[in-house]
Amino acid sequence: MRGWVTVTVATDEPERRFAAGSVVYLDDLACEIAQSRLNGTRVALRLDGCTDRTQAESLRGSWLYVDVGDEGPMDPDEFYDHQLVGLDVQVEGRSVGAISEVLHLPGQEVLAVDLASGRQVLVPFVKPIVPVVDLSARMVEVVAMEGLLDDAD
């Protein structure tokens, strides 16, 4: 109604990402958020230039993106997927592969690691198993655990 659109939220920081004055992208079109109302896993937005129901309906099914640039999450122990993909995975100081994807499963995040052997393994992204994430060195450290990366040589 009156140009408001409902968005399913896929961020841990909706109040930051969808604050009035923030810019979001619908494909390549930049849109400024005029107002927002948070409601659990959804947010209602009124975008500048979207003033009626017809315009809002035309956006149904669209993907909305936010350009986070070089800024990171507010919590220093959280990372964006694009910061992790491509990082070197090391076990006891030796490189065993690289992160190819971050999977967001119901219980926790999991790192898909492409090993040098050509095999892919899934590593739970929890501090006891991945104690070090060093973005400046472009690497993560995985604790040596029997059965997790056995054929990583």
PDB file of C-alpha atoms in Angstrom:
ATOM      1  CA  MET A   1       0.000   0.000   0.000  1.00  0.00           C
ATOM      2  CA  ARG A   2       1.215   3.504  -0.853  1.00  0.00           C
ATOM      3  CA  GLY A   3       4.465   2.153  -2.259  1.00  0.00           C
ATOM      4  CA  TRP A   4       5.550   0.045   0.706  1.00  0.00           C
ATOM      5  CA  VAL A   5       7.309  -3.220  -0.160  1.00  0.00           C
ATOM      6  CA  THR A   6       7.969  -6.216   2.082  1.00  0.00           C
ATOM      7  CA  VAL A   7      11.435  -7.765   2.050  1.00  0.00           C
ATOM      8  CA  THR A   8      12.560 -11.090   3.490  1.00  0.00           C
ATOM      9  CA  VAL A   9      15.689 -10.271   5.470  1.00  0.00           C
ATOM     10  CA  ALA A  10      18.960 -12.153   4.894  1.00  0.00           C
ATOM     11  CA  THR A  11      21.239 -10.082   7.136  1.00  0.00           C
ATOM     12  CA  ASP A  12      22.123 -10.094  10.812  1.00  0.00           C
ATOM     13  CA  GLU A  13      21.981  -6.302  10.829  1.00  0.00           C
ATOM     14  CA  PRO A  14      18.597  -5.274   9.383  1.00  0.00           C
ATOM     15  CA  GLU A  15      18.367  -2.093  11.468  1.00  0.00           C
ATOM     16  CA  ARG A  16      21.716  -0.990  10.001  1.00  0.00           C
ATOM     17  CA  ARG A  17      21.147  -2.117   6.412  1.00  0.00           C
ATOM     18  CA  PHE A  18      17.576  -0.829   6.071  1.00  0.00           C
ATOM     19  CA  ALA A  19      17.836   2.462   7.973  1.00  0.00           C
ATOM     20  CA  ALA A  20      16.226   5.521   6.388  1.00  0.00           C
ATOM     21  CA  GLY A  21      18.727   7.125   4.030  1.00  0.00           C
ATOM     22  CA  SER A  22      20.507   3.852   3.213  1.00  0.00           C
ATOM     23  CA  VAL A  23      20.934   2.939  -0.440  1.00  0.00           C
ATOM     24  CA  VAL A  24      19.881  -0.482  -1.732  1.00  0.00           C
ATOM     25  CA  TYR A  25      20.024  -1.906  -5.243  1.00  0.00           C
ATOM     26  CA  LEU A  26      17.336  -3.579  -7.309  1.00  0.00           C
ATOM     27  CA  ASP A  27      19.446  -5.097 -10.078  1.00  0.00           C
ATOM     28  CA  ASP A  28      21.564  -2.063 -11.079  1.00  0.00           C
ATOM     29  CA  LEU A  29      19.028   0.541  -9.955  1.00  0.00           C
ATOM     30  CA  ALA A  30      20.055   2.438  -6.796  1.00  0.00           C
ATOM     31  CA  CYS A  31      17.144   3.223  -4.460  1.00  0.00           C
ATOM     32  CA  GLU A  32      17.239   5.246  -1.256  1.00  0.00           C
ATOM     33  CA  ILE A  33      15.200   3.985   1.684  1.00  0.00           C
ATOM     34  CA  ALA A  34      12.733   6.662   2.804  1.00  0.00           C
ATOM     35  CA  GLN A  35      11.281   4.663   5.740  1.00  0.00           C
ATOM     36  CA  SER A  36      11.540   1.185   7.189  1.00  0.00           C
ATOM     37  CA  ARG A  37       9.689  -0.950   9.728  1.00  0.00           C
ATOM     38  CA  LEU A  38      11.263  -4.116  11.110  1.00  0.00           C
ATOM     39  CA  ASN A  39       9.021  -7.086  11.812  1.00  0.00           C
ATOM     40  CA  GLY A  40      10.972 -10.227  12.706  1.00  0.00           C
ATOM     41  CA  THR A  41      12.401 -11.850   9.575  1.00  0.00           C
ATOM     42  CA  ARG A  42      10.741  -9.262   7.333  1.00  0.00           C
ATOM     43  CA  VAL A  43      11.095  -5.554   6.861  1.00  0.00           C
ATOM     44  CA  ALA A  44       8.655  -3.151   5.234  1.00  0.00           C
ATOM     45  CA  LEU A  45      10.357  -0.479   3.136  1.00  0.00           C
ATOM     46  CA  ARG A  46       9.209   2.655   1.451  1.00  0.00           C
ATOM     47  CA  LEU A  47      11.686   3.470  -1.303  1.00  0.00           C
ATOM     48  CA  ASP A  48      12.104   6.955  -2.730  1.00  0.00           C
ATOM     49  CA  GLY A  49      10.259   7.089  -6.043  1.00  0.00           C
ATOM     50  CA  CYS A  50       8.013   4.125  -5.245  1.00  0.00           C
ATOM     51  CA  THR A  51       4.804   5.911  -4.322  1.00  0.00           C
ATOM     52  CA  ASP A  52       1.936   3.586  -5.120  1.00  0.00           C
ATOM     53  CA  ARG A  53       0.792  -0.007  -5.072  1.00  0.00           C
ATOM     54  CA  THR A  54       1.360  -0.528  -8.817  1.00  0.00           C
ATOM     55  CA  GLN A  55       5.016   0.465  -8.544  1.00  0.00           C
ATOM     56  CA  ALA A  56       5.471  -1.700  -5.454  1.00  0.00           C
ATOM     57  CA  GLU A  57       3.797  -4.693  -7.157  1.00  0.00           C
ATOM     58  CA  SER A  58       6.191  -4.346 -10.120  1.00  0.00           C
ATOM     59  CA  LEU A  59       9.064  -5.140  -7.719  1.00  0.00           C
ATOM     60  CA  ARG A  60       7.579  -8.460  -6.570  1.00  0.00           C
ATOM     61  CA  GLY A  61      10.142 -11.268  -6.793  1.00  0.00           C
ATOM     62  CA  SER A  62      13.078  -8.885  -7.227  1.00  0.00           C
ATOM     63  CA  TRP A  63      16.352  -9.322  -5.389  1.00  0.00           C
ATOM     64  CA  LEU A  64      17.455  -6.395  -3.277  1.00  0.00           C
ATOM     65  CA  TYR A  65      21.177  -5.925  -2.608  1.00  0.00           C
ATOM     66  CA  VAL A  66      23.285  -3.750  -0.345  1.00  0.00           C
ATOM     67  CA  ASP A  67      26.828  -2.704  -1.250  1.00  0.00           C
ATOM     68  CA  VAL A  68      28.813  -3.163   1.962  1.00  0.00           C
ATOM     69  CA  GLY A  69      32.081  -2.015   0.388  1.00  0.00           C
ATOM     70  CA  ASP A  70      35.092  -2.584   2.589  1.00  0.00           C
ATOM     71  CA  GLU A  71      33.225  -2.311   5.858  1.00  0.00           C
ATOM     72  CA  GLY A  72      32.867  -5.456   7.897  1.00  0.00           C
ATOM     73  CA  PRO A  73      30.158  -6.641  10.268  1.00  0.00           C
ATOM     74  CA  MET A  74      29.865  -4.805  13.573  1.00  0.00           C
ATOM     75  CA  ASP A  75      30.947  -7.926  15.522  1.00  0.00           C
ATOM     76  CA  PRO A  76      34.683  -8.669  14.993  1.00  0.00           C
ATOM     77  CA  ASP A  77      34.011 -12.437  15.111  1.00  0.00           C
ATOM     78  CA  GLU A  78      31.554 -12.261  12.187  1.00  0.00           C
ATOM     79  CA  PHE A  79      32.420 -12.203   8.501  1.00  0.00           C
ATOM     80  CA  TYR A  80      30.668 -11.697   5.211  1.00  0.00           C
ATOM     81  CA  ASP A  81      30.720 -14.618   2.814  1.00  0.00           C
ATOM     82  CA  HIS A  82      32.678 -12.643   0.213  1.00  0.00           C
ATOM     83  CA  GLN A  83      35.428 -12.051   2.793  1.00  0.00           C
ATOM     84  CA  LEU A  84      35.851 -15.804   3.395  1.00  0.00           C
ATOM     85  CA  VAL A  85      35.511 -17.276  -0.109  1.00  0.00           C
ATOM     86  CA  GLY A  86      38.955 -17.817  -1.589  1.00  0.00           C
ATOM     87  CA  LEU A  87      40.845 -17.785   1.720  1.00  0.00           C
ATOM     88  CA  ASP A  88      43.644 -20.329   2.093  1.00  0.00           C
ATOM     89  CA  VAL A  89      42.852 -23.116   4.570  1.00  0.00           C
ATOM     90  CA  GLN A  90      45.780 -24.168   6.732  1.00  0.00           C
ATOM     91  CA  VAL A  91      46.224 -27.040   9.165  1.00  0.00           C
ATOM     92  CA  GLU A  92      49.263 -26.887  11.453  1.00  0.00           C
ATOM     93  CA  GLY A  93      50.814 -24.226   9.207  1.00  0.00           C
ATOM     94  CA  ARG A  94      50.435 -26.061   5.915  1.00  0.00           C
ATOM     95  CA  SER A  95      48.028 -25.145   3.143  1.00  0.00           C
ATOM     96  CA  VAL A  96      45.443 -27.826   2.390  1.00  0.00           C
ATOM     97  CA  GLY A  97      42.962 -26.005   0.150  1.00  0.00           C
ATOM     98  CA  ALA A  98      40.714 -22.969  -0.173  1.00  0.00           C
ATOM     99  CA  ILE A  99      37.221 -21.957   0.897  1.00  0.00           C
ATOM    100  CA  SER A 100      34.878 -22.180  -2.092  1.00  0.00           C
ATOM    101  CA  GLU A 101      31.558 -21.409  -0.399  1.00  0.00           C
ATOM    102  CA  VAL A 102      29.913 -20.581   2.927  1.00  0.00           C
ATOM    103  CA  LEU A 103      26.789 -22.627   3.619  1.00  0.00           C
ATOM    104  CA  HIS A 104      24.196 -21.191   5.989  1.00  0.00           C
ATOM    105  CA  LEU A 105      22.593 -24.254   7.539  1.00  0.00           C
ATOM    106  CA  PRO A 106      19.954 -24.167  10.286  1.00  0.00           C
ATOM    107  CA  GLY A 107      22.386 -25.148  13.053  1.00  0.00           C
ATOM    108  CA  GLN A 108      25.482 -23.204  12.011  1.00  0.00           C
ATOM    109  CA  GLU A 109      27.555 -21.942   9.132  1.00  0.00           C
ATOM    110  CA  VAL A 110      29.735 -24.453   7.314  1.00  0.00           C
ATOM    111  CA  LEU A 111      32.771 -23.778   5.115  1.00  0.00           C
ATOM    112  CA  ALA A 112      33.006 -25.753   1.855  1.00  0.00           C
ATOM    113  CA  VAL A 113      36.734 -26.343   1.370  1.00  0.00           C
ATOM    114  CA  ASP A 114      38.152 -27.458  -1.963  1.00  0.00           C
ATOM    115  CA  LEU A 115      41.183 -29.607  -1.142  1.00  0.00           C
ATOM    116  CA  ALA A 116      44.258 -29.860  -3.341  1.00  0.00           C
ATOM    117  CA  SER A 117      43.296 -33.525  -3.955  1.00  0.00           C
ATOM    118  CA  GLY A 118      40.176 -32.331  -5.807  1.00  0.00           C
ATOM    119  CA  ARG A 119      37.820 -33.442  -3.050  1.00  0.00           C
ATOM    120  CA  GLN A 120      35.547 -31.046  -1.198  1.00  0.00           C
ATOM    121  CA  VAL A 121      34.989 -31.229   2.553  1.00  0.00           C
ATOM    122  CA  LEU A 122      32.628 -29.364   4.829  1.00  0.00           C
ATOM    123  CA  VAL A 123      34.110 -27.747   7.924  1.00  0.00           C
ATOM    124  CA  PRO A 124      31.840 -26.443  10.701  1.00  0.00           C
ATOM    125  CA  PHE A 125      32.574 -22.720  11.054  1.00  0.00           C
ATOM    126  CA  VAL A 126      32.856 -22.655  14.841  1.00  0.00           C
ATOM    127  CA  LYS A 127      35.715 -21.216  16.933  1.00  0.00           C
ATOM    128  CA  PRO A 128      36.924 -24.585  18.380  1.00  0.00           C
ATOM    129  CA  ILE A 129      37.448 -25.947  14.831  1.00  0.00           C
ATOM    130  CA  VAL A 130      38.350 -22.701  13.004  1.00  0.00           C
ATOM    131  CA  PRO A 131      40.153 -20.689  15.703  1.00  0.00           C
ATOM    132  CA  VAL A 132      41.881 -18.199  13.377  1.00  0.00           C
ATOM    133  CA  VAL A 133      40.474 -16.096  10.559  1.00  0.00           C
ATOM    134  CA  ASP A 134      43.118 -13.677   9.284  1.00  0.00           C
ATOM    135  CA  LEU A 135      41.664 -11.563   6.493  1.00  0.00           C
ATOM    136  CA  SER A 136      44.858  -9.563   5.990  1.00  0.00           C
ATOM    137  CA  ALA A 137      46.872 -12.781   5.501  1.00  0.00           C
ATOM    138  CA  ARG A 138      44.009 -14.266   3.420  1.00  0.00           C
ATOM    139  CA  MET A 139      43.915 -17.465   5.498  1.00  0.00           C
ATOM    140  CA  VAL A 140      41.988 -19.473   8.048  1.00  0.00           C
ATOM    141  CA  GLU A 141      43.417 -22.042  10.409  1.00  0.00           C
ATOM    142  CA  VAL A 142      41.569 -25.323  10.925  1.00  0.00           C
ATOM    143  CA  VAL A 143      42.398 -27.530  13.914  1.00  0.00           C
ATOM    144  CA  ALA A 144      43.834 -30.912  12.961  1.00  0.00           C
ATOM    145  CA  MET A 145      41.081 -33.427  13.652  1.00  0.00           C
ATOM    146  CA  GLU A 146      41.112 -37.087  12.718  1.00  0.00           C
ATOM    147  CA  GLY A 147      38.738 -37.739   9.831  1.00  0.00           C
ATOM    148  CA  LEU A 148      38.101 -34.086   8.933  1.00  0.00           C
ATOM    149  CA  LEU A 149      40.920 -33.417   6.453  1.00  0.00           C
ATOM    150  CA  ASP A 150      42.666 -36.819   6.315  1.00  0.00           C
ATOM    151  CA  ASP A 151      43.325 -36.813   2.557  1.00  0.00           C
ATOM    152  CA  ALA A 152      44.343 -33.157   2.415  1.00  0.00           C
ATOM    153  CA  ASP A 153      47.916 -34.017   1.353  1.00  0.00           C
TER     154      ASP A 153
END
